[in-house]
PDB file of C-alpha atoms and ligand atoms in Angstrom:
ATOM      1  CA  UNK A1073       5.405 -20.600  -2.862  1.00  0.00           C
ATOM      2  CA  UNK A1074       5.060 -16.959  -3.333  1.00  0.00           C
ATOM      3  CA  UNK A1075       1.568 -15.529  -1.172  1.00  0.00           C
ATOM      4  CA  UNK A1076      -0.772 -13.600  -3.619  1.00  0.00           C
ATOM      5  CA  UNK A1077      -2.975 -10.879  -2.827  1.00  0.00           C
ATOM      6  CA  UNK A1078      -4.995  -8.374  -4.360  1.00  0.00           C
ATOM      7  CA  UNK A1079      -6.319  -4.653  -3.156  1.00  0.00           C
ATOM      8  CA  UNK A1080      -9.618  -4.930  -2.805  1.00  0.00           C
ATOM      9  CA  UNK A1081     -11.613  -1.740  -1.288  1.00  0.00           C
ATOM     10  CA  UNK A1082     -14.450  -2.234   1.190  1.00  0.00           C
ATOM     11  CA  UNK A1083     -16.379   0.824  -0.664  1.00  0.00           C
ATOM     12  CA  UNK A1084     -17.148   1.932  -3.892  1.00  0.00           C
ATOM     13  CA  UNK A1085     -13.599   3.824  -4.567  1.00  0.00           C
ATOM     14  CA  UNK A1086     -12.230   6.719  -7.084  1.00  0.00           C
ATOM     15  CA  UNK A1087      -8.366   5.298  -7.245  1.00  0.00           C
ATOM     16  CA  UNK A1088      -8.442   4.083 -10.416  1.00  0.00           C
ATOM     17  CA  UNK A1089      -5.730   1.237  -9.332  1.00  0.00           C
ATOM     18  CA  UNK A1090      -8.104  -0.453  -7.037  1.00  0.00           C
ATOM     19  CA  UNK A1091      -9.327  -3.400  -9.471  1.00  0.00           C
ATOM     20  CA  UNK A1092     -12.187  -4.595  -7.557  1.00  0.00           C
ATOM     21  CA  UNK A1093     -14.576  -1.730  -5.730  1.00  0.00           C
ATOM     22  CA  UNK A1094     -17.802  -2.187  -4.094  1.00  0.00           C
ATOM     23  CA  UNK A1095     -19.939  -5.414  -3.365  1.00  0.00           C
ATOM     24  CA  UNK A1096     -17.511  -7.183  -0.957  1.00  0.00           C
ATOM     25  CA  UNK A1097     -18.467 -10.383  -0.244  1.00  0.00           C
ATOM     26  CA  UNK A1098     -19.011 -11.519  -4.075  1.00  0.00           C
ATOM     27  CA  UNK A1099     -15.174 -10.165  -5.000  1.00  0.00           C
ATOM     28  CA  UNK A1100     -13.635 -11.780  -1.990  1.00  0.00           C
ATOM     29  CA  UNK A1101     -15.316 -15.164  -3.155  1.00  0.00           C
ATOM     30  CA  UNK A1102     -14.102 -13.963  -7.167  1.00  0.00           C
ATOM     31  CA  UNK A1103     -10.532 -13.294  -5.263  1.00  0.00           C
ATOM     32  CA  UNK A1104      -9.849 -16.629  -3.394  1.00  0.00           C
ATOM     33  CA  UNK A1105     -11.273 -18.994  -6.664  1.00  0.00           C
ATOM     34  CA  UNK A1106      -9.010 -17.235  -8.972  1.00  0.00           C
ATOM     35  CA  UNK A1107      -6.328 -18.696  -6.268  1.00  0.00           C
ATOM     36  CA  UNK A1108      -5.162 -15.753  -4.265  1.00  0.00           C
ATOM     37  CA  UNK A1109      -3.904 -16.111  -0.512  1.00  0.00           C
ATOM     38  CA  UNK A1110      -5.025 -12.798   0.850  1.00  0.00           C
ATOM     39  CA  UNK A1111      -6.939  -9.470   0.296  1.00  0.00           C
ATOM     40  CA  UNK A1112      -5.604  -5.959   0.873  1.00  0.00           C
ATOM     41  CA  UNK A1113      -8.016  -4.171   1.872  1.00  0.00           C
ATOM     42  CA  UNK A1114      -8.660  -0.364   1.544  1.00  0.00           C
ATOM     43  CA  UNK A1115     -10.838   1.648   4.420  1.00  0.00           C
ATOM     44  CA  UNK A1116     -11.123   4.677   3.798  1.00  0.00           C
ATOM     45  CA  UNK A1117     -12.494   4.873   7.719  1.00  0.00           C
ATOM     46  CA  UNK A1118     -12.560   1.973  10.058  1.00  0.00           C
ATOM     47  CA  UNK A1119     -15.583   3.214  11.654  1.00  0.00           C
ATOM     48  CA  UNK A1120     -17.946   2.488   8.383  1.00  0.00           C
ATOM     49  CA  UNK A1121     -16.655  -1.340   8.641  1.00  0.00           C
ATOM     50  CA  UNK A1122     -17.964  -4.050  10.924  1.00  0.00           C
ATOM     51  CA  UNK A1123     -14.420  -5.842  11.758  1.00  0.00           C
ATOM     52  CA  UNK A1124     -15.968  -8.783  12.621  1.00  0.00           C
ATOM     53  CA  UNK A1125     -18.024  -9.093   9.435  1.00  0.00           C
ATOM     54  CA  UNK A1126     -14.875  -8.018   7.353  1.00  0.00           C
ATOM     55  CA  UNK A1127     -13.222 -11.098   9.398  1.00  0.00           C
ATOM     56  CA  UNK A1128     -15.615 -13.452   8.800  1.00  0.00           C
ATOM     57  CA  UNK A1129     -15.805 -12.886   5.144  1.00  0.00           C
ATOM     58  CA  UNK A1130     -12.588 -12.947   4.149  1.00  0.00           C
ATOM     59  CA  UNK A1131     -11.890 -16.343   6.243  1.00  0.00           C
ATOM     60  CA  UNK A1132     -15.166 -18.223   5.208  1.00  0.00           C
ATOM     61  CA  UNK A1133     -12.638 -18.267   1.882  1.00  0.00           C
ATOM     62  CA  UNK A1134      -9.520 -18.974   3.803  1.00  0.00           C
ATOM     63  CA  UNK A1135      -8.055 -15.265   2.632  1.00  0.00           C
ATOM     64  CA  UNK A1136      -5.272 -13.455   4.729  1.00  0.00           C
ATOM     65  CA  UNK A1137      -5.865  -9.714   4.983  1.00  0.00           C
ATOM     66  CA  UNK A1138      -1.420  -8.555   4.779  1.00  0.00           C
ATOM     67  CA  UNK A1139      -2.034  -4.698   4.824  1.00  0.00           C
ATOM     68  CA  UNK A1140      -4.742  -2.266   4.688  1.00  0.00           C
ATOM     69  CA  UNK A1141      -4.873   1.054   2.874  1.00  0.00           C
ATOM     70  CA  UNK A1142      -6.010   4.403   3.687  1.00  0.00           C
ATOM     71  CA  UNK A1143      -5.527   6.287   0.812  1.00  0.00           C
ATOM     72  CA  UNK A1144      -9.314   7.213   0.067  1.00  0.00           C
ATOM     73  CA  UNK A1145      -9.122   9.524   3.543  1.00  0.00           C
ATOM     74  CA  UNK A1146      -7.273  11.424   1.535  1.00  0.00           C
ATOM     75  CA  UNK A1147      -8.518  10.735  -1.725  1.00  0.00           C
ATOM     76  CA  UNK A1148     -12.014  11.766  -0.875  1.00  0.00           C
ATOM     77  CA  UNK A1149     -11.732  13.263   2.635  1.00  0.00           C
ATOM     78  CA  UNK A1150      -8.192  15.359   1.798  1.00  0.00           C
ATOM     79  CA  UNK A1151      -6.843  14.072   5.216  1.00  0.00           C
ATOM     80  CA  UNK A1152      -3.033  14.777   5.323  1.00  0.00           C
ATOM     81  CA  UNK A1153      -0.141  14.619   7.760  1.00  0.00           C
ATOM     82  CA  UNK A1154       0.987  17.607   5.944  1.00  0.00           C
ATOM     83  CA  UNK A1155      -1.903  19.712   5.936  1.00  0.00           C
ATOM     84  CA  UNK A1156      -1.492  23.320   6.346  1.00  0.00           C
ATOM     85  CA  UNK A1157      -4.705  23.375   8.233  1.00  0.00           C
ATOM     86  CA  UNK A1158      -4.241  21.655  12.066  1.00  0.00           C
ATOM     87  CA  UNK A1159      -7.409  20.077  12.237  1.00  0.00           C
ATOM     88  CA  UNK A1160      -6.495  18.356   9.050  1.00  0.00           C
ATOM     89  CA  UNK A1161      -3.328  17.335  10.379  1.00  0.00           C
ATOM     90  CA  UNK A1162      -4.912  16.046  13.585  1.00  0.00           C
ATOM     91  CA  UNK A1163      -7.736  14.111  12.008  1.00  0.00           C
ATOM     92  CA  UNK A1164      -5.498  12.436   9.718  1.00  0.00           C
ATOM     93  CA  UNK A1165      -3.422  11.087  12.715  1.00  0.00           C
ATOM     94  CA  UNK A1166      -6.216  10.117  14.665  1.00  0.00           C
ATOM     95  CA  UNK A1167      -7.542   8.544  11.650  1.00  0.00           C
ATOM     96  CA  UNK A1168      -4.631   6.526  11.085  1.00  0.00           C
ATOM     97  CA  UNK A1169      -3.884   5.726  14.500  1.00  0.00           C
ATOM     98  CA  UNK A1170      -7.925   4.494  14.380  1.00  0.00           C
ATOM     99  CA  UNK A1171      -6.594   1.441  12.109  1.00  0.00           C
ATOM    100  CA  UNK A1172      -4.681   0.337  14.896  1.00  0.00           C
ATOM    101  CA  UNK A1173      -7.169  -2.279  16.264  1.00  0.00           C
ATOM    102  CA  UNK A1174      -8.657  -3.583  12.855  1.00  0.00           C
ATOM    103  CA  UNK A1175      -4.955  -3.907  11.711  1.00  0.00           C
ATOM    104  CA  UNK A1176      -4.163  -5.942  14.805  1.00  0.00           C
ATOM    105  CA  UNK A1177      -7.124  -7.983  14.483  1.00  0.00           C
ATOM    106  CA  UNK A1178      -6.089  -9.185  10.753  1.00  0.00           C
ATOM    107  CA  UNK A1179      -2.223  -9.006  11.581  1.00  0.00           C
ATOM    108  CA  UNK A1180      -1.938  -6.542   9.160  1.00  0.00           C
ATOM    109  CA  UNK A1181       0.619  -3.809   8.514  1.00  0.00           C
ATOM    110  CA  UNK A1182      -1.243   0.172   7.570  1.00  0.00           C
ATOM    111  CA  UNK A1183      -0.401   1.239   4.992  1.00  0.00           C
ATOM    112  CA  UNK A1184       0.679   4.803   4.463  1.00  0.00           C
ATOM    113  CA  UNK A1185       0.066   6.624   0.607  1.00  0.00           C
ATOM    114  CA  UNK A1186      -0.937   9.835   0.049  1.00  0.00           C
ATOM    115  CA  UNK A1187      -1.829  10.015   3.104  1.00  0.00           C
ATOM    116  CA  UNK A1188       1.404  11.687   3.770  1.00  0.00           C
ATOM    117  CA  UNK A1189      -0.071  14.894   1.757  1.00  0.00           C
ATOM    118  CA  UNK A1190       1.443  17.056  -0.714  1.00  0.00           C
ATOM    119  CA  UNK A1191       3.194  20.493   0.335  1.00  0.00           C
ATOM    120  CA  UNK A1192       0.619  23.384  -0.132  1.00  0.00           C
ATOM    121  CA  UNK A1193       1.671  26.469  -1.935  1.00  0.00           C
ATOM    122  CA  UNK A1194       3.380  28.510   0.621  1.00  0.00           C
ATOM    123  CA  UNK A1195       4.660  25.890   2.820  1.00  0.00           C
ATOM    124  CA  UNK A1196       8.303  24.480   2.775  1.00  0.00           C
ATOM    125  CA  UNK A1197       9.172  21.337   2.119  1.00  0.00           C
ATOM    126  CA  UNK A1198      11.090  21.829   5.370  1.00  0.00           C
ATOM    127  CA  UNK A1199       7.913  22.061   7.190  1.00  0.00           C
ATOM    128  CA  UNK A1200       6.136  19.062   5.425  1.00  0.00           C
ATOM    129  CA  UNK A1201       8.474  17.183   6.099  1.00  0.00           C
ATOM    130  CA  UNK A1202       8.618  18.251   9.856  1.00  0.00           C
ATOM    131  CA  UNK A1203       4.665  17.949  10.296  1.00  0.00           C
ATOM    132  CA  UNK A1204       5.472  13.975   8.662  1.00  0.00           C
ATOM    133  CA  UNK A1205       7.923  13.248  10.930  1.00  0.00           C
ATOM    134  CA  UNK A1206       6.136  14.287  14.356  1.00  0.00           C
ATOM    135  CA  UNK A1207       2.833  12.346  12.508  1.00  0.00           C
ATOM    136  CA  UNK A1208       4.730   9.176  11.800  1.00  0.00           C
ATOM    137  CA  UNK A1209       6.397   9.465  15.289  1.00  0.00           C
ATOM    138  CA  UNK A1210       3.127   9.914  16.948  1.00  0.00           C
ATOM    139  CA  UNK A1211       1.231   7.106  15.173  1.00  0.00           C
ATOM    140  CA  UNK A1212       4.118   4.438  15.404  1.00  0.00           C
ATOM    141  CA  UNK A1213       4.496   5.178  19.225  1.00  0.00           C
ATOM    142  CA  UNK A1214       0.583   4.173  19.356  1.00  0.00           C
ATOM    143  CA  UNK A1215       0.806   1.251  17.051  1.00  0.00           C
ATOM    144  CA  UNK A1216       4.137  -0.706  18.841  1.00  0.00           C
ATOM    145  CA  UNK A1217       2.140  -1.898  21.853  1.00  0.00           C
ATOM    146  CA  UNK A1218      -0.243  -3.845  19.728  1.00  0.00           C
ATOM    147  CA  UNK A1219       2.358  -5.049  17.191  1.00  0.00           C
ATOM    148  CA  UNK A1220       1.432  -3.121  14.419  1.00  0.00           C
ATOM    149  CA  UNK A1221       3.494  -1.553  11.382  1.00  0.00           C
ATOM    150  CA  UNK A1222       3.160   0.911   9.798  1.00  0.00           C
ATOM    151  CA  UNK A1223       4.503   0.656   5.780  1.00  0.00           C
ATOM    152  CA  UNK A1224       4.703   4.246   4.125  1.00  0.00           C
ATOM    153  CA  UNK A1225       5.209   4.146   0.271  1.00  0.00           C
ATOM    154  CA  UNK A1226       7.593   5.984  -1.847  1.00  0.00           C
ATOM    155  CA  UNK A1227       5.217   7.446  -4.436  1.00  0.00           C
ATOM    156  CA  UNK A1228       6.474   8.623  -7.750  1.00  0.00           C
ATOM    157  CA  UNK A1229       7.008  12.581  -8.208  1.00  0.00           C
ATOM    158  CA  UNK A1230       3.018  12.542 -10.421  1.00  0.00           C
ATOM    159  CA  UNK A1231       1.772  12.207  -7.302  1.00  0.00           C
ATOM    160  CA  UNK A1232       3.424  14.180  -4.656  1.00  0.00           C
ATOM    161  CA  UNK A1233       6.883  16.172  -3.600  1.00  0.00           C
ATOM    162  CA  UNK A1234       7.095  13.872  -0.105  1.00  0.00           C
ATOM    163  CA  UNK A1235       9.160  10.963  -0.590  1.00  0.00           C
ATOM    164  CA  UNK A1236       9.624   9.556  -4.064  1.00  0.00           C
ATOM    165  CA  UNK A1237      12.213   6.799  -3.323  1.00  0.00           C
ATOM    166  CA  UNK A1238      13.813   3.993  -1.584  1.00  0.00           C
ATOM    167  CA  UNK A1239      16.885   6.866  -0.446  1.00  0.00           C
ATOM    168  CA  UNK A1240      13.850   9.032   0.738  1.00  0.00           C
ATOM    169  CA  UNK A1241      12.105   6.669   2.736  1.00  0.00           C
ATOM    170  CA  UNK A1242      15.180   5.188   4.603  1.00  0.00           C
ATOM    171  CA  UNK A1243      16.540   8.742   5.164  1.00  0.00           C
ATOM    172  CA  UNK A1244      12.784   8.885   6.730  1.00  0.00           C
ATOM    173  CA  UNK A1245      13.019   6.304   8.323  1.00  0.00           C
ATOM    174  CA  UNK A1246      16.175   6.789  10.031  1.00  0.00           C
ATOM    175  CA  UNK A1247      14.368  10.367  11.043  1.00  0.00           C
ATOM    176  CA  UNK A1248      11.475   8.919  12.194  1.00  0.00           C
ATOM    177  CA  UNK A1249      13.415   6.071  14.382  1.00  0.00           C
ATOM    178  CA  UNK A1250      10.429   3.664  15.393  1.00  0.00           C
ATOM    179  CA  UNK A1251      11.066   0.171  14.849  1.00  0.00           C
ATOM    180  CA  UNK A1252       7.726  -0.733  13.759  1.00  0.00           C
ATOM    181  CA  UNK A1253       7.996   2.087  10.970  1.00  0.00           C
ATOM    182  CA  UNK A1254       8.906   1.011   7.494  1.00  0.00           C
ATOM    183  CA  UNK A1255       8.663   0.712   3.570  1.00  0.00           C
ATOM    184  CA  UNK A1256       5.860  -0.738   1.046  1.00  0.00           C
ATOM    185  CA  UNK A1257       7.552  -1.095  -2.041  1.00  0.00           C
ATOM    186  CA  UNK A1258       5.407  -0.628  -5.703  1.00  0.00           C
ATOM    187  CA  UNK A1259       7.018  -1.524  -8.948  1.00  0.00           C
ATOM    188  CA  UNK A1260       4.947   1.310 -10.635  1.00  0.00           C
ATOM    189  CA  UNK A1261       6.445   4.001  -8.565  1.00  0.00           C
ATOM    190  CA  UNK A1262       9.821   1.965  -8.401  1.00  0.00           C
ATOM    191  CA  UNK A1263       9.885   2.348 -12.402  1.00  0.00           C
ATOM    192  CA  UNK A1264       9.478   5.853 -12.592  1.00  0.00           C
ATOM    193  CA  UNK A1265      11.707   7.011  -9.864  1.00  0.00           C
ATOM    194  CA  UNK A1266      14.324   4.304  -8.590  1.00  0.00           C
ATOM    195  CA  UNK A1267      17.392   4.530 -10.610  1.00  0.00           C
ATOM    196  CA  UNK A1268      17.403   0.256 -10.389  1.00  0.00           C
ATOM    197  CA  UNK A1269      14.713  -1.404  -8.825  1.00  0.00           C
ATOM    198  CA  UNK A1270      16.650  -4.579  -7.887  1.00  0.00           C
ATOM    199  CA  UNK A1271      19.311  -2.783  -6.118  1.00  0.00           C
ATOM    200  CA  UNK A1272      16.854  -0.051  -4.195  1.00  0.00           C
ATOM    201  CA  UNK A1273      15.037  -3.743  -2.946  1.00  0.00           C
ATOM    202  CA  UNK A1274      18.443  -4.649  -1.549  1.00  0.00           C
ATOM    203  CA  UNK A1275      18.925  -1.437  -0.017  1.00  0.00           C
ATOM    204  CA  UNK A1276      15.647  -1.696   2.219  1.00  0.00           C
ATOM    205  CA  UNK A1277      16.334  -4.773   2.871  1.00  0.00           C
ATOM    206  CA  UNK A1278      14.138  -5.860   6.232  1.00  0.00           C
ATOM    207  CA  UNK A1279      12.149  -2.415   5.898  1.00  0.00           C
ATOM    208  CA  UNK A1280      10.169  -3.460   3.618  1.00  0.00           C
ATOM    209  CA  UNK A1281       7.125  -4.135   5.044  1.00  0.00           C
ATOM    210  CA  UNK A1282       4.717  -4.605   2.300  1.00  0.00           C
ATOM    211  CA  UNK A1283       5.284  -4.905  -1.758  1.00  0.00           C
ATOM    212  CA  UNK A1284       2.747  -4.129  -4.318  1.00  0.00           C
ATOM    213  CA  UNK A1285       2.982  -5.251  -8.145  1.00  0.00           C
ATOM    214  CA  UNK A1286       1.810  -3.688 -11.146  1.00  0.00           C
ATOM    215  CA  UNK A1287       3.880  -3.594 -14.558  1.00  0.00           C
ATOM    216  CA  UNK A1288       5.063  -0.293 -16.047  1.00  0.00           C
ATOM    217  CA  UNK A1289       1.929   0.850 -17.485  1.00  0.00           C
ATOM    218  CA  UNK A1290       0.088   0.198 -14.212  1.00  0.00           C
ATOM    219  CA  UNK A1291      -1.952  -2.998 -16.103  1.00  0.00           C
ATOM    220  CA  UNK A1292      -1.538  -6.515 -14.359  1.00  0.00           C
ATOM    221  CA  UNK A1293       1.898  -7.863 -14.196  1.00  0.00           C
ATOM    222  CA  UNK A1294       2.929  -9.571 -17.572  1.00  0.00           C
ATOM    223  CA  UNK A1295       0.932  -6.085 -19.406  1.00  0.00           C
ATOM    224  CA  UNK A1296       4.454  -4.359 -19.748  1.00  0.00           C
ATOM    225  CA  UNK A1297       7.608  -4.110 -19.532  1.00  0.00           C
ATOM    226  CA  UNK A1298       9.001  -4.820 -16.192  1.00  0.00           C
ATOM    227  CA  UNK A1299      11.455  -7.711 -15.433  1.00  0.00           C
ATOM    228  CA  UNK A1300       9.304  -9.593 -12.891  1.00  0.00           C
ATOM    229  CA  UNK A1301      11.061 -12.567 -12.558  1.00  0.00           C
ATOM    230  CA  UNK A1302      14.589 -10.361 -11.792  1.00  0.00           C
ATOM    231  CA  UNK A1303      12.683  -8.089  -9.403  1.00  0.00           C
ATOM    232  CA  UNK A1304      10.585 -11.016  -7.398  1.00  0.00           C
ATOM    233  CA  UNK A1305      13.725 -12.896  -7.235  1.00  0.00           C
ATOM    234  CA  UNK A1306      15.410 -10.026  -5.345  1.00  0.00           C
ATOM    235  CA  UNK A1307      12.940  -9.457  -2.526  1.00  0.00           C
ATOM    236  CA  UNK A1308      12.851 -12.695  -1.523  1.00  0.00           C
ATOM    237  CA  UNK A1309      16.723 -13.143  -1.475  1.00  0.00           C
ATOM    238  CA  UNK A1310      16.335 -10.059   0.317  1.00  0.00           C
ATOM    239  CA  UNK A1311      14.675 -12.079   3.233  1.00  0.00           C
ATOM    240  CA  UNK A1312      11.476 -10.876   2.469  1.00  0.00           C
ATOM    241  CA  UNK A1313       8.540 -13.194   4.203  1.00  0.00           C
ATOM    242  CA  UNK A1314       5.233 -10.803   3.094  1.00  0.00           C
ATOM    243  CA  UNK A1315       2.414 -10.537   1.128  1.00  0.00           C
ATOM    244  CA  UNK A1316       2.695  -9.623  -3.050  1.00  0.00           C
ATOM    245  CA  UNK A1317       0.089  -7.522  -3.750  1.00  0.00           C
ATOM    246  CA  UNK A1318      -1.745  -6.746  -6.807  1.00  0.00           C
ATOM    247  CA  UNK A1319      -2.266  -3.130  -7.532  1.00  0.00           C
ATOM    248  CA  UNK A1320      -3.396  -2.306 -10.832  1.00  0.00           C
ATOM    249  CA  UNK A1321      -6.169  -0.930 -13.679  1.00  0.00           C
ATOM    250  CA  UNK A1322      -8.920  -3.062 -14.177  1.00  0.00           C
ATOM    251  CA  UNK A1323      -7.673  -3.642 -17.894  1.00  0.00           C
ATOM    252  CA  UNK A1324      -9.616  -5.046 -19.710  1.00  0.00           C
ATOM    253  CA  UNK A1325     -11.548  -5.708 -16.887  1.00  0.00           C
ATOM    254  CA  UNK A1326     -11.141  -6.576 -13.076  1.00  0.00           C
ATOM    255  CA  UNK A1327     -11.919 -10.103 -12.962  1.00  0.00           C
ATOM    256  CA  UNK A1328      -9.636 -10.829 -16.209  1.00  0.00           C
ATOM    257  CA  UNK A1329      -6.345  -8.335 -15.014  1.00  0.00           C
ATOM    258  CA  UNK A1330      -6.693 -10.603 -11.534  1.00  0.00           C
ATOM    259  CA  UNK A1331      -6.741 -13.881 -13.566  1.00  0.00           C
ATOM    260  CA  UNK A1332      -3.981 -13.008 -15.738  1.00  0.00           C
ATOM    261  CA  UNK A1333      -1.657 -11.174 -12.976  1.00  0.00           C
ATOM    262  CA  UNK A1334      -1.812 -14.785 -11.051  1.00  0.00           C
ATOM    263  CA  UNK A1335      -1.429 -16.879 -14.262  1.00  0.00           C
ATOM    264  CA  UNK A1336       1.845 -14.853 -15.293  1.00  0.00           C
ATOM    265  CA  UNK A1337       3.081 -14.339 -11.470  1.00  0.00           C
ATOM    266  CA  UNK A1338       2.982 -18.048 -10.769  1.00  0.00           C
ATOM    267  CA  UNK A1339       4.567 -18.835 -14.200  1.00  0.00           C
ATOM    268  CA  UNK A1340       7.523 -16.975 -12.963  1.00  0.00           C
ATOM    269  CA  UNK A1341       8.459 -19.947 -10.782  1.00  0.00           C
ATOM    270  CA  UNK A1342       9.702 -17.591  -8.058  1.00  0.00           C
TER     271      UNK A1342
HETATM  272  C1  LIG B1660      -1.212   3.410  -3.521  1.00  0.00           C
HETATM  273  O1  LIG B1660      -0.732   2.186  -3.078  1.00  0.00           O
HETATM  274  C2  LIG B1660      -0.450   3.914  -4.676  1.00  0.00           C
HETATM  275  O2  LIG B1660       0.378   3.235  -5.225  1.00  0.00           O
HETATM  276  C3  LIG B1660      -0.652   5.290  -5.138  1.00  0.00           C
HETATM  277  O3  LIG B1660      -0.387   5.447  -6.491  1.00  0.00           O
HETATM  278  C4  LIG B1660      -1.881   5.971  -4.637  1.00  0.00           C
HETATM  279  O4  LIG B1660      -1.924   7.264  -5.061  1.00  0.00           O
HETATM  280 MN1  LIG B1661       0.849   1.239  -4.463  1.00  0.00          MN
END
């Protein structure tokens, strides 16, 4: 059977994709009785978590943690590998590379957003994508000895210039050449900017690391128009053995868009 999870942030967070925010403990117990597998969590900084607290929370409920975000670092902090300012730059490696042990810990794979940054006026794309490159370089180097991946996501063009598609990210990839470096995968993007979303998922193949699920208007899957059943049946044929995780507006509310993504995902019979 398919493993469900949902993003759930550690903090009180601004992305307005992150269902659940705030008071941990409470949604991880709301997350597991509505019959998920796992939690994805987003830390915005591993230093303001306890790890061992996180652990024993989520497995007091028997919940696997499959990735963690770090969007919010950018989000609120405006850490970016593509920074025109170097400390910027730096602290956003370090900060990523300071998910290392957490993401170990939990088996989990860190995942990469807009962390990536969006090309300030005056800078070439060129030199984005140069400043990514030596980032994603430096932080998979630092990640392979303790297993970790690292799972960037193609992000439609709303949201930044760096990387909008499958082609992008395996072009990256191939650029980047670390084994441990790969793809998340999110239907919401996906519908905006791949030109089929079943064949992209067969392009990628093993690189995708991760795969999040929302339906075309970002609501809970079975809100729009996406063919679900089509798309879930291709990643797995695809050989894909991860984690599908909810990302999407808490419409009408977070506790119903979690009940009803779960009912319609496991009616899909995938
Ligand atoms: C994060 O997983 C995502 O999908 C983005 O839209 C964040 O900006
Ligand atoms: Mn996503």
């Amino acid at each position: 059977m398919m493993r469900l999870s949902i993003v759930l942030s550690t903090h009180a967070a601004q992305f307005e994709a992150v269902a659940f925010k705030g008071d941990f403990e409470n949604n991880v117990a709301k997350i597991a009785g509505y019959g998920y597998d796992g939690v994805e969590l987003a830390i915005r900084d591993p230093k303001l978590v306890n790890p061992d607290e996180l652990a024993q929370v989520v497995s007091k409920r028997n919940l696997k943690v499959p990735a963690i975000g770090t969007g919010q670092a950018w989000g609120e902090e405006g850490l970016s590998f593509t920074s025109n300012d170097p400390e910027l730059r730096r602290a956003a490696i370090e900060r990523i590379k300071s998910h290392i042990p957490l993401a170990a810990e939990f088996g989990a794979a860190v995942i990469l957003g807009l962390i990536r940054g969006i090309t300030p006026k005056g800078q070439t794309h060129e030199q984005s994508m140069a400043y990514l490159i030596g980032a994603l370089q430096e932080c998979s180097a630092a990640a392979a000895p303790h297993g970790v991946k690292y799972a960037l996501e193609p992000l439609n063009r709303y949201e930044t210039d760096l990387i909008h598609t499958v082609a992008d990210g395996l072009d990256l990839i191939e650029r980047v050449g670390a084994d441990n470096f790969g793809l998340l995968l999110d239907t919401f993007h996906m519908n905006i900017e791949e030109p089929s979303i079943e064949e992209s998922i067969r392009a990628c193949g093993d690189r995708i690391f991760h795969f999040h699920v929302a339906d075309s208007n970002r609501w809970y899957p079975g809100a729009g128009h996406l063919d679900f059943k089509g798309i879930l049946d291709t990643l797995f044929e695809s050989g894909y053995e991860g984690f599908v995780s909810g990302e999407f507006m808490p419409i009408p509310n977070a506790d119903a868009s979690a009940q009803r993504a779960i009912d319609y995902l496991r009616g899909l019979d995938v």
